[in-house]
JSON list of C-alpha atoms in Angstrom, two decimals:
[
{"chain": "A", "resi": 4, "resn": "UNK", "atom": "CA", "xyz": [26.96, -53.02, -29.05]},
{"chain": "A", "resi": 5, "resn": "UNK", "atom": "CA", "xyz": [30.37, -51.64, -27.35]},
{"chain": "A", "resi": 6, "resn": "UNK", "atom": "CA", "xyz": [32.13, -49.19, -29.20]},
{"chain": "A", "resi": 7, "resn": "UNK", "atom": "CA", "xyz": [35.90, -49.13, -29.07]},
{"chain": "A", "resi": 8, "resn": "UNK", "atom": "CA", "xyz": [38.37, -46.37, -29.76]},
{"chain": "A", "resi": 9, "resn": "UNK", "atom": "CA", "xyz": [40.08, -46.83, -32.83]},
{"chain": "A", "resi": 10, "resn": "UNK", "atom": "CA", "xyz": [43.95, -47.30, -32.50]},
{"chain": "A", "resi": 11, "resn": "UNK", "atom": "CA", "xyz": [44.49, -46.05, -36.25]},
{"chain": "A", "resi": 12, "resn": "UNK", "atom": "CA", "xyz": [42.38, -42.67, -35.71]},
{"chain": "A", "resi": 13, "resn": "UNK", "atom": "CA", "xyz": [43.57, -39.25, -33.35]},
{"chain": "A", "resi": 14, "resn": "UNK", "atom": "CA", "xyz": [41.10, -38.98, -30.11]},
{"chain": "A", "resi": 15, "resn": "UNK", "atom": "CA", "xyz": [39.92, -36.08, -31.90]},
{"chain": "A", "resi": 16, "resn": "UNK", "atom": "CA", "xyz": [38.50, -37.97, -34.73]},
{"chain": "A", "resi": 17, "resn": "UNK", "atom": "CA", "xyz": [36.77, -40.71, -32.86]},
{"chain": "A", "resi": 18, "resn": "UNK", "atom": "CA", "xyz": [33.31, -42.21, -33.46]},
{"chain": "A", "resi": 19, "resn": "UNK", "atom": "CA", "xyz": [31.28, -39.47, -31.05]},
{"chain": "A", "resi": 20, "resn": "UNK", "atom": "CA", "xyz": [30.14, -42.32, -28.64]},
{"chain": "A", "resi": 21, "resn": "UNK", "atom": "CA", "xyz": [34.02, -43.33, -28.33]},
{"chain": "A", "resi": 22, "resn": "UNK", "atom": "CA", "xyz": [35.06, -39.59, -27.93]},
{"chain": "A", "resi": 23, "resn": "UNK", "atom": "CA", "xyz": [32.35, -38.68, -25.31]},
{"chain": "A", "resi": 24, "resn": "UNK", "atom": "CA", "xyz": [33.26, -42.31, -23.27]},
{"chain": "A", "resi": 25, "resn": "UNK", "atom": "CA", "xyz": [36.50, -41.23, -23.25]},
{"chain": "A", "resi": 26, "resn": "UNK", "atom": "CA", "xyz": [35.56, -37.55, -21.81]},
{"chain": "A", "resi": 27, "resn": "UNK", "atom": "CA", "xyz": [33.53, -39.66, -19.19]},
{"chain": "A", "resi": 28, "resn": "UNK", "atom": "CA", "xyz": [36.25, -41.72, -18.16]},
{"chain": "A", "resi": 29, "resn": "UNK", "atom": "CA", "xyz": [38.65, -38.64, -17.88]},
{"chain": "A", "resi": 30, "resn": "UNK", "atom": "CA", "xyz": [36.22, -36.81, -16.16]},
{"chain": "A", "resi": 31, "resn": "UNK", "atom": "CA", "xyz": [34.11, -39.27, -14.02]},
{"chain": "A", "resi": 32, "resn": "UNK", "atom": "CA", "xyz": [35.79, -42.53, -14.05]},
{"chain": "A", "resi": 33, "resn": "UNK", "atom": "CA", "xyz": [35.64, -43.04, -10.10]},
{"chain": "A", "resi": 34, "resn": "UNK", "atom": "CA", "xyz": [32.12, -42.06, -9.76]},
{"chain": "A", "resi": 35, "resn": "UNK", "atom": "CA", "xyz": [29.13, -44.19, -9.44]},
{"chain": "A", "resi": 36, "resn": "UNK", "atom": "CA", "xyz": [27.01, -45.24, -12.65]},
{"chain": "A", "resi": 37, "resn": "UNK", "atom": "CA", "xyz": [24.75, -42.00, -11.82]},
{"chain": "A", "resi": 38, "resn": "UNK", "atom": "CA", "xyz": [27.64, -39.64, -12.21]},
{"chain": "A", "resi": 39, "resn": "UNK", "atom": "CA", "xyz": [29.05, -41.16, -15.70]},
{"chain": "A", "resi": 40, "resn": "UNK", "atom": "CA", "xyz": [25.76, -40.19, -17.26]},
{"chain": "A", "resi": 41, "resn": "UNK", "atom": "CA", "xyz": [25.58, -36.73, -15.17]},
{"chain": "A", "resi": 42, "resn": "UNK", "atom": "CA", "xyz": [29.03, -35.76, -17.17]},
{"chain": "A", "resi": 43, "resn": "UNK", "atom": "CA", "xyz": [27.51, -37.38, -20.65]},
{"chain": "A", "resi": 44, "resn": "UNK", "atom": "CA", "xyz": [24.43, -35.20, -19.69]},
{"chain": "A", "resi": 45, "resn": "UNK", "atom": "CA", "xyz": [26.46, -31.69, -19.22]},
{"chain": "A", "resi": 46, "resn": "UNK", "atom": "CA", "xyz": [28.09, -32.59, -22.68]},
{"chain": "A", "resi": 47, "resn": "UNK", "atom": "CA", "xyz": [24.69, -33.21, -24.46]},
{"chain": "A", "resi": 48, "resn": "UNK", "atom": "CA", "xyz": [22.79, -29.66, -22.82]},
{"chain": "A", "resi": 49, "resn": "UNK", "atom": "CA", "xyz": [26.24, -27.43, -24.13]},
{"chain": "A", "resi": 50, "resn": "UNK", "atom": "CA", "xyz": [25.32, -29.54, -27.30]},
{"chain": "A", "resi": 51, "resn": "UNK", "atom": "CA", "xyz": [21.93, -28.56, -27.56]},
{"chain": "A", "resi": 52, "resn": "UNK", "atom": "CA", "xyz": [22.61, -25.12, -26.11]},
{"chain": "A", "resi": 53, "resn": "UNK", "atom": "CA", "xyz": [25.51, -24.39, -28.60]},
{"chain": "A", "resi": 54, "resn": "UNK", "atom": "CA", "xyz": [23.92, -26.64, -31.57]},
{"chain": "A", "resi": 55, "resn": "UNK", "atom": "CA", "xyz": [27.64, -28.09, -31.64]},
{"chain": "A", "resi": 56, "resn": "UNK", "atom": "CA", "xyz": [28.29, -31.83, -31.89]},
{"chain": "A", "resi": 57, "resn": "UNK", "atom": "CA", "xyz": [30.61, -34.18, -29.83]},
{"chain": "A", "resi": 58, "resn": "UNK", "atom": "CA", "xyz": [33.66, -33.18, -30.78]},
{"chain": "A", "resi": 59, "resn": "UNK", "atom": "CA", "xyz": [32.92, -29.02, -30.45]},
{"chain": "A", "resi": 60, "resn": "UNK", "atom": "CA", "xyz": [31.90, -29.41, -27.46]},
{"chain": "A", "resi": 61, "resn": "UNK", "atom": "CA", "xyz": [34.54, -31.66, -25.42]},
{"chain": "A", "resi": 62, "resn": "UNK", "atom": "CA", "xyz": [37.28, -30.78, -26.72]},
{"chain": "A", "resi": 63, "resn": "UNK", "atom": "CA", "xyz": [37.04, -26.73, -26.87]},
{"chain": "A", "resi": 64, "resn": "UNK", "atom": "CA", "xyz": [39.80, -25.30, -25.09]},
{"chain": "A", "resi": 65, "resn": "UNK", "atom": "CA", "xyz": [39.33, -25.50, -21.41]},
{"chain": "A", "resi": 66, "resn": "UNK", "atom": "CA", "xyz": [36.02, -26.68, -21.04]},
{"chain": "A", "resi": 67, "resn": "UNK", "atom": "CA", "xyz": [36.96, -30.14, -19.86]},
{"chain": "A", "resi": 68, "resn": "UNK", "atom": "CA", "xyz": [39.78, -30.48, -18.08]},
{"chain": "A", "resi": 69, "resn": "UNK", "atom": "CA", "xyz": [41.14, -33.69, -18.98]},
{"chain": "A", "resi": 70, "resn": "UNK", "atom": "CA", "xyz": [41.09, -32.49, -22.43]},
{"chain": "A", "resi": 71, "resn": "UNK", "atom": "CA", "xyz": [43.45, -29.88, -21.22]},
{"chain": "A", "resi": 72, "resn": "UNK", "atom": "CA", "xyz": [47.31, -29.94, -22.60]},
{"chain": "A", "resi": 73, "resn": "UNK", "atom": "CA", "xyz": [49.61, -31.01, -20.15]},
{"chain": "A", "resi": 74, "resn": "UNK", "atom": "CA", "xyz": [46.96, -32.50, -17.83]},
{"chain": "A", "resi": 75, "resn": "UNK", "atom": "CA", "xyz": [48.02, -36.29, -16.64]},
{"chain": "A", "resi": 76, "resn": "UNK", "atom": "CA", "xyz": [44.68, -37.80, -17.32]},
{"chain": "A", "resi": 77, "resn": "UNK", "atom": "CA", "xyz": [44.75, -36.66, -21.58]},
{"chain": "A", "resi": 78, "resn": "UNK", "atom": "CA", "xyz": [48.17, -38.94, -21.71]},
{"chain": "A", "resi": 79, "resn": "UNK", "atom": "CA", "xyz": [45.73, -41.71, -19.98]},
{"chain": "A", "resi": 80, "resn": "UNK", "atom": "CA", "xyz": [43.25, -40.66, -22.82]},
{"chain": "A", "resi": 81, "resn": "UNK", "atom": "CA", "xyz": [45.09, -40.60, -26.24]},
{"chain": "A", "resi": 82, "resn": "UNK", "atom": "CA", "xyz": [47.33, -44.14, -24.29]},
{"chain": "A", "resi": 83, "resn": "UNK", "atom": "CA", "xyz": [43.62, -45.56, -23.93]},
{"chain": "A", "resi": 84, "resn": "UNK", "atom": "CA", "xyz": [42.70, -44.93, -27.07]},
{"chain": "A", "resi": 85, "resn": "UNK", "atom": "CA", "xyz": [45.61, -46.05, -28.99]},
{"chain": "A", "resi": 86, "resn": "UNK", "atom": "CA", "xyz": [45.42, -49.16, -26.98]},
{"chain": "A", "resi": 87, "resn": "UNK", "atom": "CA", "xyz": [41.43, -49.75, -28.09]},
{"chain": "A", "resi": 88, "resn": "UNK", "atom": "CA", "xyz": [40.07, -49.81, -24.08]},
{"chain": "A", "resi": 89, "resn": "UNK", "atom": "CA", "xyz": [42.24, -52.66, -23.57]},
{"chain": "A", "resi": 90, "resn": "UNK", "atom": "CA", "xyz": [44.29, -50.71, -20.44]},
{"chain": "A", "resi": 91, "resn": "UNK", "atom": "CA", "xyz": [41.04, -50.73, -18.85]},
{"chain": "A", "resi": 92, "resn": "UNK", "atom": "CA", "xyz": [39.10, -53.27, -16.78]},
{"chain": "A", "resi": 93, "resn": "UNK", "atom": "CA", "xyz": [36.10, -53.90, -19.47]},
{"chain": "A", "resi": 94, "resn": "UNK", "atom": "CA", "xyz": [33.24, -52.83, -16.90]},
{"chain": "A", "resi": 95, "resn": "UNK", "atom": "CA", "xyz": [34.65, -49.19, -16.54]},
{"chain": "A", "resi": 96, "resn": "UNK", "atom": "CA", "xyz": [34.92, -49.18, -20.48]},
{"chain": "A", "resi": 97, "resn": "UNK", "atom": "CA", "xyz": [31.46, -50.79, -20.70]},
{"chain": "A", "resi": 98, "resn": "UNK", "atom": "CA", "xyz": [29.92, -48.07, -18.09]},
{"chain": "A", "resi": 99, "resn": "UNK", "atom": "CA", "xyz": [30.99, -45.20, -20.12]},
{"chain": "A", "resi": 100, "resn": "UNK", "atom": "CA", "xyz": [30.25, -46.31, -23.28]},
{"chain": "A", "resi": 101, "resn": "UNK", "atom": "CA", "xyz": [26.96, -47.10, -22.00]},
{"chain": "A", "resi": 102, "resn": "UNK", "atom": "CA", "xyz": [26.18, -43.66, -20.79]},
{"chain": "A", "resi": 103, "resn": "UNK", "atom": "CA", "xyz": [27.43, -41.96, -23.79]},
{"chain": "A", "resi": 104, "resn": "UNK", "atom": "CA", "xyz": [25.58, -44.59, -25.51]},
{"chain": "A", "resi": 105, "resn": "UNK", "atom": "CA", "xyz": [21.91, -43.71, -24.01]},
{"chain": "A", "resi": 106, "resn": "UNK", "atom": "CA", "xyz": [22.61, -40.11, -23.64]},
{"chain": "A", "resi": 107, "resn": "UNK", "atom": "CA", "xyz": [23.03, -39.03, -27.29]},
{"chain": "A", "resi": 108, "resn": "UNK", "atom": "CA", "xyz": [20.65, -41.61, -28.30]},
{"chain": "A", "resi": 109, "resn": "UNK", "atom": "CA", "xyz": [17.88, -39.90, -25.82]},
{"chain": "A", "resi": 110, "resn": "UNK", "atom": "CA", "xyz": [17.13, -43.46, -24.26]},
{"chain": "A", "resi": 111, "resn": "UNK", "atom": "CA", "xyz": [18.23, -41.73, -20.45]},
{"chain": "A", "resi": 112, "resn": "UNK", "atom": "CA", "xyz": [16.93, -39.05, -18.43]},
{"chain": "A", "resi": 113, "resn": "UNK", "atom": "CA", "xyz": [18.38, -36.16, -17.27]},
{"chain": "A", "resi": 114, "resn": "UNK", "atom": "CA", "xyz": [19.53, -36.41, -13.77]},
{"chain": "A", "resi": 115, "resn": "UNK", "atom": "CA", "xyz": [21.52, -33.23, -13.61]},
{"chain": "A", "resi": 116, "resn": "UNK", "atom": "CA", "xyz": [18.55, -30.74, -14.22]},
{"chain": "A", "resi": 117, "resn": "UNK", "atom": "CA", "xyz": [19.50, -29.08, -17.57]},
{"chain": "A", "resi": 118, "resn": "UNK", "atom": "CA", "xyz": [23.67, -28.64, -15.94]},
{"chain": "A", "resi": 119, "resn": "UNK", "atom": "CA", "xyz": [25.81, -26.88, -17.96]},
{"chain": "A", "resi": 120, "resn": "UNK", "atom": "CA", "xyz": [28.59, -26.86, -15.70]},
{"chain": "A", "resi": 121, "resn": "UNK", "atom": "CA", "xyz": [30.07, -29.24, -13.10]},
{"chain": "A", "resi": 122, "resn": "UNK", "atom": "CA", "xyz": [32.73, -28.91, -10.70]},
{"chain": "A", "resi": 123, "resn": "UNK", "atom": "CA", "xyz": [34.52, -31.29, -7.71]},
{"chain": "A", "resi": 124, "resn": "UNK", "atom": "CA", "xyz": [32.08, -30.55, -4.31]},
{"chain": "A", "resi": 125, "resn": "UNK", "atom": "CA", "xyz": [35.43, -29.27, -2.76]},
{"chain": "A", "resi": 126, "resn": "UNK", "atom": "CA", "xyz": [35.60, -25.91, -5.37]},
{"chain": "A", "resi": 127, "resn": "UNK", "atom": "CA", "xyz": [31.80, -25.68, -5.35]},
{"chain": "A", "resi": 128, "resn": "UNK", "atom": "CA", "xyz": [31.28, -21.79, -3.23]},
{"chain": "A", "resi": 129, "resn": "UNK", "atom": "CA", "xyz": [35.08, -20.49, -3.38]},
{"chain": "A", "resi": 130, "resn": "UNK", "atom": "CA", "xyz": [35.91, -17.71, -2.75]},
{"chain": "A", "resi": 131, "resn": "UNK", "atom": "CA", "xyz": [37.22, -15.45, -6.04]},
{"chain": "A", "resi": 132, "resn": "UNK", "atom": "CA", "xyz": [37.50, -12.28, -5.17]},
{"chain": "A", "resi": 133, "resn": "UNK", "atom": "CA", "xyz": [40.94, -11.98, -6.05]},
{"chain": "A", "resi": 134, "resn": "UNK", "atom": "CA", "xyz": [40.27, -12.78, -10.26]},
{"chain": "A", "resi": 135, "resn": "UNK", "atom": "CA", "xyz": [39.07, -9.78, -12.23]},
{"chain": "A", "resi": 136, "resn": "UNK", "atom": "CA", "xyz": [36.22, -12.47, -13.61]},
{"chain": "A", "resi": 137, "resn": "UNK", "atom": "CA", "xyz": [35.20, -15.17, -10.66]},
{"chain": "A", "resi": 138, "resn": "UNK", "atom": "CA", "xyz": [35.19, -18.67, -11.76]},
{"chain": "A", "resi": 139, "resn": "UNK", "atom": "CA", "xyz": [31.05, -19.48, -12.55]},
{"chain": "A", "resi": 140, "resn": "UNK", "atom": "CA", "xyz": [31.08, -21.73, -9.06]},
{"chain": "A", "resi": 141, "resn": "UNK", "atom": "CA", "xyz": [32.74, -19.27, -6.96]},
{"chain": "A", "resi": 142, "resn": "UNK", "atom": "CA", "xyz": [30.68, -17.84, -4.24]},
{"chain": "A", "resi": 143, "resn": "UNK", "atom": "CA", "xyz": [30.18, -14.64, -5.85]},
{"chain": "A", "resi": 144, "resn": "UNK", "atom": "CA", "xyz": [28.73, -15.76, -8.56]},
{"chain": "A", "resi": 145, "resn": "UNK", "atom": "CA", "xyz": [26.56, -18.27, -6.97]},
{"chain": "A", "resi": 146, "resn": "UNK", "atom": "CA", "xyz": [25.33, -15.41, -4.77]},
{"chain": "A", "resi": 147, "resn": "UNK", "atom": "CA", "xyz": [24.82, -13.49, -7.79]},
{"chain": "A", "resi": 148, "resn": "UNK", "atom": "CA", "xyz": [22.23, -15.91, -8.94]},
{"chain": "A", "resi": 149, "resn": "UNK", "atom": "CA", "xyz": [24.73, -15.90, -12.59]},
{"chain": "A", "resi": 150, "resn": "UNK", "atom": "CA", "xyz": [25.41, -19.62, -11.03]},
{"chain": "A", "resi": 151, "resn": "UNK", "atom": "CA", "xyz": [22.50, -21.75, -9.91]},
{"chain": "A", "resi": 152, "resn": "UNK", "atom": "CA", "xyz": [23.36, -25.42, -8.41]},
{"chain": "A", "resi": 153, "resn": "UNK", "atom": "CA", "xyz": [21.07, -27.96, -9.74]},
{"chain": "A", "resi": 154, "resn": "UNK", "atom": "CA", "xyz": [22.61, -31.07, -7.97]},
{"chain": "A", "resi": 155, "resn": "UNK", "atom": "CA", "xyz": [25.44, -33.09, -6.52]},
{"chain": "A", "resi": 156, "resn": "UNK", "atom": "CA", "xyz": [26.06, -36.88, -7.67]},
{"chain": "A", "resi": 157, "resn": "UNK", "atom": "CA", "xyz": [28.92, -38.09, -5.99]},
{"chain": "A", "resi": 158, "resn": "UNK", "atom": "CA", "xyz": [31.94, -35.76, -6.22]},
{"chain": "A", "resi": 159, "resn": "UNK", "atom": "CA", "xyz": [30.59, -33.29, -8.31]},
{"chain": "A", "resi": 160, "resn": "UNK", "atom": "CA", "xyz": [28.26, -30.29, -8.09]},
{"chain": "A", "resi": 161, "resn": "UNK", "atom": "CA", "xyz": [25.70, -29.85, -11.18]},
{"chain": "A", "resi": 162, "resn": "UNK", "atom": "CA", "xyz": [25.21, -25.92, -12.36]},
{"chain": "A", "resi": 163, "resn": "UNK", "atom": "CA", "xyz": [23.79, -23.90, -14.66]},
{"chain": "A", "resi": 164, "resn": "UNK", "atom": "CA", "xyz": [26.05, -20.71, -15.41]},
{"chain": "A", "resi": 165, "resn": "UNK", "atom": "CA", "xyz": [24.14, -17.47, -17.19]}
]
């Protein structure tokens, strides 16, 4: 069955399928199939790593970014959920309530290798050497081994930060 937001509810207090679908759409919305349940996936391993739920886990303070204040795709959030999906062509809406869907029910596999951590494939290996504490997919940390890559699916590069 596809789950909607509801209007009448804050995006904080949405059904935990709705609430990670929207974190997919913010965060994956132009990436293939493969990549909407790579972001569900990262969500679901800080779950199990943290023993935190849905809501703990996306919307902590900078953990995903369009959860962040000020950022231009949280407006598109909170508008999409006010408006129930219906801002949305219904097979984007349907994709990312699908993944959330099978990920927290355990009916998909995990294509991102246990990922904690994902980043675009253009910040994957920067250079930080100018920040007191590099960024976990900087190259100093990668060549620490504190930041292992597990995969890339379309724009994004799967990690695993110590």
């Amino acid at each position: 069955m596809l789950a909607f937001p509801d209007p009448n509810k804050p995006v904080a207090e949405q059904d935990d399928v709705v609430l990670l679908a929207l974190t997919v759409l913010g965060e994956a919305e132009g990436e293939p199939d493969l990549g909407k349940y790579a972001v569900a996936w990262v969500v679901k391993n800080r779950m199990l790593l943290k023993k935190k739920g849905v809501r703990d886990v996306v919307m902590a303070p900078w953990q995903f970014s369009c959860w962040n204040l000020g950022e231009p795709r949280r407006a598109f959030l909170e508008d999409t959920a006010l408006k129930a999906a219906k801002n949305l062509p219904m097979a984007v809406w349907a994709a990312c309530v699908r993944a959330s869907h099978e990920v927290l029910d355990g009916l998909a596999d995990d294509p991102v290798g246990g990922a904690t951590h994902y980043c675009t494939n253009a910040l994957w290996g920067n250079d930080d050497s100018d920040r007191r504490r590099p960024r976990w997919f900087s190259r100093q940390e990668i060549a620490s081994g504190r930041t292992v890559e597990t995969t890339r699916i379309g724009g994004h590069t799967f990690g695993a930060a110590a």
